[in-house]
């Protein structure tokens, strides 16, 4: 979280003021989600995000609950309704743990299949789109546009139409949302848990093209039916109000940073510094193909794994936290989301260089 956002939230925790500075006499957590004060907050959040991400008007922006994993079920429940019996088709490009989980979950609701997978290469690359096995009757094609655990990022989204598919592209952009612009002409639906780049856990963002509404399975719970959520401007049920408020402060912060293009430049600089340090060292390495290395999540490994505990201990002492790799892949991982300043990455690489000098 950006520090100014936390400080602003702290300052109005018990007494939120509106855009004109008029105190409401209560904190956001105490407001009715139907109050005019909260309506102003959610509308501001929607408007600001639409501007930041240049979301076209024919897409709905929904604020929901359940996180990224719940969307693995909510997406097929919303897109795979068929008039008769039978299961609709959905294709998945499996480039790491998160797209793998999406595929597994979707099999409960549709005929979900892998169109391509890089599992044979330990999820270090993106399979060539020209070789994807896309079915002509697929209701959607799913990719995880940034694989948080394996550190694999799509630096340009696939153009399904150019690949001969009429299906809409669904992207799980949980871990790089708002870190770079999105080419909406290639996207039908995008979802993201808020907790990386948007705000606290508990809020989920869905951006969905209007023509994809109205195709839900009968079993889709009403509170998870995009059509109902959209018709009620994200207030069908009580939304995660505090999360939406925090996200709106993050959106304001992003605007103040110069918007998503400016943040993207900063993210490129941060990632380049870290990758140069890794590639230029004899101790560290990153196994991901150069063309799809994530700017947000940088897994790296020590050529002498026995030094890992000492690396982490020294990092902790230097105030460099949460560098342990995900338990499924081991090693180390630096997650350098939007709110991580360049100085944070500079401090990390300085520590990495000094650790290598003294230990290797
Ligand atoms: N997708 C991606 C890309 C993620 O990084 C995560 C969480 N790390 C998830 C889905 C799951 O999100 P949640 O825990 O919010 O359900």
Coordinates of N, CA, C and O in Angstrom, one line a residue, residues 109-180:
X109 N -17.9 -26.5 -13.9 CA -19.0 -25.7 -14.5 C -19.1 -25.8 -16.0 O -20.1 -25.4 -16.6
X110 N -18.1 -26.3 -16.6 CA -18.1 -26.3 -18.1 C -17.1 -27.4 -18.6 O -16.4 -28.0 -17.8
X111 N -17.0 -27.6 -19.9 CA -16.0 -28.5 -20.4 C -14.7 -27.7 -20.6 O -14.5 -27.1 -21.6
X112 N -13.9 -27.7 -19.5 CA -12.7 -26.9 -19.5 C -11.5 -27.7 -20.0 O -11.4 -28.9 -19.6
X113 N -10.7 -27.2 -20.9 CA -9.6 -27.9 -21.4 C -8.4 -27.0 -21.5 O -8.5 -25.8 -21.7
X114 N -7.2 -27.6 -21.5 CA -6.0 -26.9 -21.7 C -5.7 -26.7 -23.2 O -5.7 -27.7 -23.9
X115 N -5.6 -25.5 -23.6 CA -5.3 -25.2 -25.0 C -3.8 -25.2 -25.3 O -3.4 -25.4 -26.4
X116 N -3.0 -25.0 -24.2 CA -1.6 -25.0 -24.3 C -1.1 -24.9 -22.9 O -1.8 -24.4 -22.0
X117 N 0.1 -25.5 -22.7 CA 0.7 -25.5 -21.3 C 2.2 -25.4 -21.4 O 2.8 -26.0 -22.3
X118 N 2.8 -24.7 -20.4 CA 4.2 -24.7 -20.4 C 4.7 -25.5 -19.2 O 5.8 -25.3 -18.7
X119 N 3.9 -26.4 -18.7 CA 4.2 -27.2 -17.5 C 5.5 -28.0 -17.8 O 6.3 -28.2 -16.9
X120 N 5.7 -28.5 -19.1 CA 6.9 -29.3 -19.4 C 8.1 -28.4 -19.3 O 9.2 -29.0 -19.1
X121 N 8.0 -27.1 -19.4 CA 9.2 -26.3 -19.2 C 9.2 -25.6 -17.8 O 9.7 -24.5 -17.6
X122 N 8.6 -26.3 -16.8 CA 8.5 -25.8 -15.5 C 7.9 -24.4 -15.4 O 8.3 -23.6 -14.5
X123 N 7.0 -24.0 -16.3 CA 6.4 -22.7 -16.3 C 7.4 -21.5 -16.4 O 7.3 -20.6 -15.6
X124 N 8.3 -21.7 -17.3 CA 9.3 -20.6 -17.5 C 9.0 -19.8 -18.8 O 9.9 -19.0 -19.2
X125 N 8.0 -20.1 -19.5 CA 7.8 -19.5 -20.8 C 6.3 -19.4 -21.1 O 5.4 -20.0 -20.4
X126 N 5.9 -18.7 -22.2 CA 4.5 -18.7 -22.6 C 4.5 -19.4 -24.0 O 5.2 -19.1 -24.9
X127 N 3.6 -20.5 -24.1 CA 3.6 -21.2 -25.3 C 3.2 -20.3 -26.5 O 2.4 -19.4 -26.3
X128 N 3.8 -20.5 -27.6 CA 3.5 -19.7 -28.8 C 2.0 -19.7 -29.1 O 1.5 -20.8 -29.4
X129 N 1.4 -18.6 -29.2 CA 0.0 -18.5 -29.4 C -0.4 -19.2 -30.7 O -1.5 -19.8 -30.8
X130 N 0.4 -19.2 -31.7 CA 0.1 -19.8 -33.0 C -0.2 -21.3 -32.8 O -0.9 -22.0 -33.6
X131 N 0.4 -21.9 -31.7 CA 0.2 -23.4 -31.5 C -0.9 -23.7 -30.5 O -1.1 -24.9 -30.2
X132 N -1.6 -22.7 -30.0 CA -2.7 -22.9 -29.1 C -3.8 -23.7 -29.7 O -4.2 -23.4 -30.9
X133 N -4.3 -24.7 -29.0 CA -5.4 -25.6 -29.6 C -6.8 -25.0 -29.1 O -7.3 -25.4 -28.1
X134 N -7.2 -24.0 -29.9 CA -8.5 -23.3 -29.5 C -9.7 -23.9 -30.2 O -9.7 -24.2 -31.4
X135 N -10.7 -24.2 -29.4 CA -11.9 -24.9 -29.9 C -12.8 -23.8 -30.5 O -13.0 -22.7 -29.8
X136 N -13.4 -24.1 -31.6 CA -14.3 -23.1 -32.2 C -15.5 -22.8 -31.4 O -16.1 -21.7 -31.5
X137 N -15.9 -23.7 -30.5 CA -17.2 -23.5 -29.7 C -16.8 -23.0 -28.3 O -17.7 -23.0 -27.5
X138 N -15.6 -22.6 -28.1 CA -15.3 -22.2 -26.7 C -16.0 -20.9 -26.4 O -16.1 -20.0 -27.2
X139 N -16.6 -20.9 -25.2 CA -17.3 -19.6 -24.7 C -16.3 -18.6 -24.3 O -16.6 -17.4 -24.3
X140 N -15.1 -19.0 -23.9 CA -14.0 -18.0 -23.6 C -12.7 -18.7 -23.5 O -12.6 -20.0 -23.5
X141 N -11.6 -17.9 -23.6 CA -10.3 -18.4 -23.5 C -9.6 -17.7 -22.3 O -9.7 -16.4 -22.3
X142 N -9.1 -18.4 -21.4 CA -8.6 -17.9 -20.2 C -7.0 -17.8 -20.2 O -6.4 -18.8 -20.5
X143 N -6.5 -16.7 -19.8 CA -5.0 -16.6 -19.5 C -4.8 -15.9 -18.2 O -5.6 -15.1 -17.8
X144 N -3.8 -16.3 -17.5 CA -3.4 -15.5 -16.3 C -2.3 -14.5 -16.8 O -1.2 -15.0 -17.2
X145 N -2.6 -13.2 -16.9 CA -1.7 -12.3 -17.6 C -0.4 -12.0 -16.8 O 0.5 -11.5 -17.3
X146 N -0.4 -12.4 -15.5 CA 0.8 -12.3 -14.7 C 0.7 -13.4 -13.7 O -0.1 -13.4 -12.8
X147 N 1.6 -14.4 -13.9 CA 1.7 -15.6 -13.0 C 2.5 -15.2 -11.8 O 3.8 -15.1 -11.9
X148 N 1.9 -14.9 -10.7 CA 2.5 -14.4 -9.5 C 3.6 -15.3 -8.9 O 4.6 -14.8 -8.4
X149 N 3.4 -16.6 -8.9 CA 4.3 -17.5 -8.3 C 5.5 -17.8 -9.3 O 6.7 -17.7 -8.8
X150 N 5.2 -18.0 -10.5 CA 6.3 -18.3 -11.5 C 7.0 -17.1 -12.1 O 8.0 -17.2 -12.7
X151 N 6.4 -15.9 -11.9 CA 7.0 -14.7 -12.4 C 7.0 -14.6 -13.9 O 7.9 -14.1 -14.5
X152 N 5.8 -15.0 -14.5 CA 5.7 -15.0 -16.0 C 4.6 -14.0 -16.3 O 3.5 -14.1 -15.9
X153 N 4.9 -13.1 -17.2 CA 4.0 -12.0 -17.6 C 3.8 -11.9 -19.1 O 4.8 -12.0 -19.8
X154 N 2.5 -11.8 -19.5 CA 2.3 -11.5 -20.9 C 2.6 -10.0 -21.1 O 1.9 -9.1 -20.6
X155 N 3.6 -9.7 -21.9 CA 3.9 -8.3 -22.2 C 3.0 -7.8 -23.3 O 3.0 -6.6 -23.5
X156 N 2.4 -8.7 -24.1 CA 1.3 -8.2 -24.9 C 0.3 -9.3 -24.9 O 0.6 -10.5 -24.8
X157 N -1.0 -8.9 -24.9 CA -2.1 -9.9 -24.8 C -2.3 -10.6 -26.1 O -2.1 -9.9 -27.2
X158 N -2.7 -11.8 -26.1 CA -2.9 -12.5 -27.4 C -4.1 -11.9 -28.1 O -5.1 -11.5 -27.5
X159 N -4.0 -11.8 -29.4 CA -5.1 -11.3 -30.2 C -5.9 -12.6 -30.7 O -5.5 -13.2 -31.7
X160 N -6.9 -12.9 -30.0 CA -7.6 -14.2 -30.4 C -8.3 -14.1 -31.7 O -8.3 -15.1 -32.5
X161 N -8.7 -13.0 -32.1 CA -9.3 -12.9 -33.5 C -8.3 -13.2 -34.5 O -8.6 -13.9 -35.5
X162 N -7.1 -12.7 -34.4 CA -6.0 -13.0 -35.3 C -5.7 -14.5 -35.3 O -5.1 -15.0 -36.3
X163 N -6.0 -15.2 -34.2 CA -5.7 -16.6 -34.1 C -6.9 -17.4 -34.7 O -6.9 -18.7 -34.5
X164 N -7.9 -16.7 -35.2 CA -9.0 -17.4 -35.8 C -10.1 -17.8 -34.8 O -11.0 -18.6 -35.1
X165 N -10.0 -17.2 -33.5 CA -11.0 -17.6 -32.5 C -12.0 -16.4 -32.4 O -11.6 -15.2 -32.4
X166 N -13.3 -16.7 -32.1 CA -14.3 -15.7 -31.9 C -14.5 -15.5 -30.4 O -15.3 -14.7 -30.0
X167 N -13.9 -16.4 -29.6 CA -14.2 -16.4 -28.2 C -13.6 -15.1 -27.5 O -12.5 -14.6 -28.0
X168 N -14.2 -14.6 -26.5 CA -13.6 -13.5 -25.7 C -12.5 -14.0 -24.9 O -12.5 -15.1 -24.4
X169 N -11.5 -13.1 -24.7 CA -10.4 -13.4 -23.8 C -10.7 -13.0 -22.4 O -11.2 -11.9 -22.2
X170 N -10.5 -13.9 -21.5 CA -10.6 -13.7 -20.0 C -9.2 -13.6 -19.5 O -8.4 -14.5 -19.7
X171 N -8.9 -12.5 -18.8 CA -7.6 -12.4 -18.1 C -7.7 -12.3 -16.6 O -8.6 -11.6 -16.1
X172 N -6.9 -13.1 -15.9 CA -6.7 -12.9 -14.5 C -5.5 -12.0 -14.4 O -4.4 -12.4 -14.6
X173 N -5.8 -10.7 -14.1 CA -4.7 -9.7 -14.0 C -4.5 -9.3 -12.5 O -4.0 -8.2 -12.3
X174 N -4.8 -10.2 -11.6 CA -4.7 -10.0 -10.2 C -3.4 -9.3 -9.8 O -3.4 -8.4 -9.0
X175 N -2.3 -9.9 -10.3 CA -1.0 -9.4 -9.7 C -0.3 -8.4 -10.6 O 0.9 -8.1 -10.3
X176 N -0.9 -7.9 -11.6 CA -0.3 -6.7 -12.3 C -1.3 -5.7 -12.7 O -1.0 -4.8 -13.5
X177 N -2.5 -5.8 -12.2 CA -3.5 -4.8 -12.5 C -3.0 -3.4 -12.2 O -2.3 -3.2 -11.2
X178 N -3.2 -2.4 -13.1 CA -2.9 -1.0 -12.8 C -1.4 -0.8 -12.8 O -0.9 0.2 -12.4
X179 N -0.6 -1.8 -13.3 CA 0.9 -1.6 -13.3 C 1.3 -1.2 -14.7 O 2.4 -0.8 -15.0
X180 N 0.3 -1.3 -15.7 CA 0.6 -1.1 -17.1 C -0.8 -0.9 -17.8 O -1.8 -1.4 -17.3

